Amino acid sequence: FVYPLSQTLDWFADHLWGQYGLSILVVTVIIRLIILPLTLKQYKSSKRMQDLQPEMKKLKEKYKDDAKKQQEETMKLFQQNGVNPLAGCFPIIVQMPILIALYQAIMRNDQIREHTFLWLNLGKPDHLYILPLIAAATTFVQQMFMSSQMNQQMKSLMYIFPVMIFVMSMNFAAALPLYWIFGNIFTIVQSYFIYGAPGSQKKPGPQNNKGGLSK
């Protein structure tokens, strides 16, 4: 992926007044649009998983002394309802080689590595730590939008993951956290249309009033 990605960044920069920061923005949007079908599949699978929570709870209680049988019946339940428990991993798996390729494309491309965008040198970490802070903040906001689809264990990562992003952004070339920020903003807008605003999502459960809001 490295050479084609480097050439793509060069091509867009040539058509965007020589600005590699804008080139990274365009490439980010294109990548996110390509993986959008996987993201929508992840959302549908998460929604079905939520709907199946009462049935899964019954199976847990019924086979509480037989973990193997509980797992078998749970998998049968998933198959009958077309749920893939691994669907949430697909967008992340697809993006990993792109992230690695983007980092290599930046470090091997002298034009990107030496380019200045706003206050940033794209080939060096942000010494003002503004970019790491924005990367961590947008990561947290992104996870807030998706919190209604998370279990309790995943929700604990809402506070750990932004800290990890902040630490990594302090050490990576600024172009990489810039890609994360653009990607996070895209995901926040996308999540608003899919999940709604944080706190406004209807929570799963049998008790709903006439207005459709959870009690």
PDB file of N, CA, C and O in Angstrom, residues 5 19 41 52 57 59 69 90 106 113 130 164 206 210 212:
ATOM      1  N   LEU A   5      -0.176   4.808  -1.950  1.00  0.00           N
ATOM      2  CA  LEU A   5      -0.682   5.811  -1.016  1.00  0.00           C
ATOM      3  C   LEU A   5       0.153   7.084  -1.083  1.00  0.00           C
ATOM      4  O   LEU A   5      -0.390   8.200  -1.069  1.00  0.00           O
ATOM      5  N   GLN A  19      -0.857  21.647  -0.543  1.00  0.00           N
ATOM      6  CA  GLN A  19      -1.079  21.438   0.897  1.00  0.00           C
ATOM      7  C   GLN A  19      -1.278  19.945   1.207  1.00  0.00           C
ATOM      8  O   GLN A  19      -2.326  19.370   0.897  1.00  0.00           O
ATOM      9  N   LYS A  41     -22.499  -2.435   8.443  1.00  0.00           N
ATOM     10  CA  LYS A  41     -22.701  -3.840   8.814  1.00  0.00           C
ATOM     11  C   LYS A  41     -22.447  -4.028  10.304  1.00  0.00           C
ATOM     12  O   LYS A  41     -23.164  -4.762  10.995  1.00  0.00           O
ATOM     13  N   LEU A  52     -31.016  -9.197  20.970  1.00  0.00           N
ATOM     14  CA  LEU A  52     -30.907 -10.590  21.440  1.00  0.00           C
ATOM     15  C   LEU A  52     -30.474 -10.712  22.902  1.00  0.00           C
ATOM     16  O   LEU A  52     -30.386 -11.823  23.425  1.00  0.00           O
ATOM     17  N   LYS A  57     -29.451 -13.762  27.844  1.00  0.00           N
ATOM     18  CA  LYS A  57     -29.520 -13.837  29.310  1.00  0.00           C
ATOM     19  C   LYS A  57     -30.203 -15.130  29.753  1.00  0.00           C
ATOM     20  O   LYS A  57     -29.772 -15.786  30.710  1.00  0.00           O
ATOM     21  N   LEU A  59     -30.290 -17.954  28.051  1.00  0.00           N
ATOM     22  CA  LEU A  59     -29.366 -19.064  27.796  1.00  0.00           C
ATOM     23  C   LEU A  59     -28.289 -19.142  28.880  1.00  0.00           C
ATOM     24  O   LEU A  59     -27.886 -20.231  29.293  1.00  0.00           O
ATOM     25  N   LYS A  69     -22.004 -25.841  26.469  1.00  0.00           N
ATOM     26  CA  LYS A  69     -23.363 -25.855  25.929  1.00  0.00           C
ATOM     27  C   LYS A  69     -23.886 -24.418  25.775  1.00  0.00           C
ATOM     28  O   LYS A  69     -24.565 -24.102  24.792  1.00  0.00           O
ATOM     29  N   PHE A  90     -14.113  -5.766  11.900  1.00  0.00           N
ATOM     30  CA  PHE A  90     -13.743  -5.617  10.494  1.00  0.00           C
ATOM     31  C   PHE A  90     -13.233  -4.230  10.125  1.00  0.00           C
ATOM     32  O   PHE A  90     -12.188  -4.114   9.475  1.00  0.00           O
ATOM     33  N   ILE A 106       4.576   8.612   4.712  1.00  0.00           N
ATOM     34  CA  ILE A 106       5.007   9.925   5.239  1.00  0.00           C
ATOM     35  C   ILE A 106       6.521   9.943   5.444  1.00  0.00           C
ATOM     36  O   ILE A 106       7.219  10.858   5.011  1.00  0.00           O
ATOM     37  N   ARG A 113       7.327  14.688   4.520  1.00  0.00           N
ATOM     38  CA  ARG A 113       8.078  14.733   5.778  1.00  0.00           C
ATOM     39  C   ARG A 113       8.562  16.136   6.120  1.00  0.00           C
ATOM     40  O   ARG A 113       8.646  16.505   7.287  1.00  0.00           O
ATOM     41  N   ILE A 130      -0.757  20.335  20.859  1.00  0.00           N
ATOM     42  CA  ILE A 130      -2.142  20.704  20.498  1.00  0.00           C
ATOM     43  C   ILE A 130      -2.796  19.554  19.735  1.00  0.00           C
ATOM     44  O   ILE A 130      -3.935  19.176  20.010  1.00  0.00           O
ATOM     45  N   MET A 164      -4.343   6.630  25.413  1.00  0.00           N
ATOM     46  CA  MET A 164      -3.386   5.926  24.556  1.00  0.00           C
ATOM     47  C   MET A 164      -3.126   6.725  23.273  1.00  0.00           C
ATOM     48  O   MET A 164      -1.977   6.860  22.835  1.00  0.00           O
ATOM     49  N   PRO A 206     -37.529  -3.772  27.850  1.00  0.00           N
ATOM     50  CA  PRO A 206     -38.938  -3.959  27.614  1.00  0.00           C
ATOM     51  C   PRO A 206     -39.787  -2.792  28.060  1.00  0.00           C
ATOM     52  O   PRO A 206     -40.907  -2.645  27.627  1.00  0.00           O
ATOM     53  N   LYS A 210     -45.195   5.581  26.115  1.00  0.00           N
ATOM     54  CA  LYS A 210     -45.863   5.789  24.853  1.00  0.00           C
ATOM     55  C   LYS A 210     -45.039   6.670  23.910  1.00  0.00           C
ATOM     56  O   LYS A 210     -45.179   6.575  22.710  1.00  0.00           O
ATOM     57  N   GLY A 212     -41.972   6.433  23.479  1.00  0.00           N
ATOM     58  CA  GLY A 212     -40.859   5.670  22.961  1.00  0.00           C
ATOM     59  C   GLY A 212     -39.553   5.885  23.708  1.00  0.00           C
ATOM     60  O   GLY A 212     -38.526   5.407  23.309  1.00  0.00           O
TER      61      GLY A 212
END
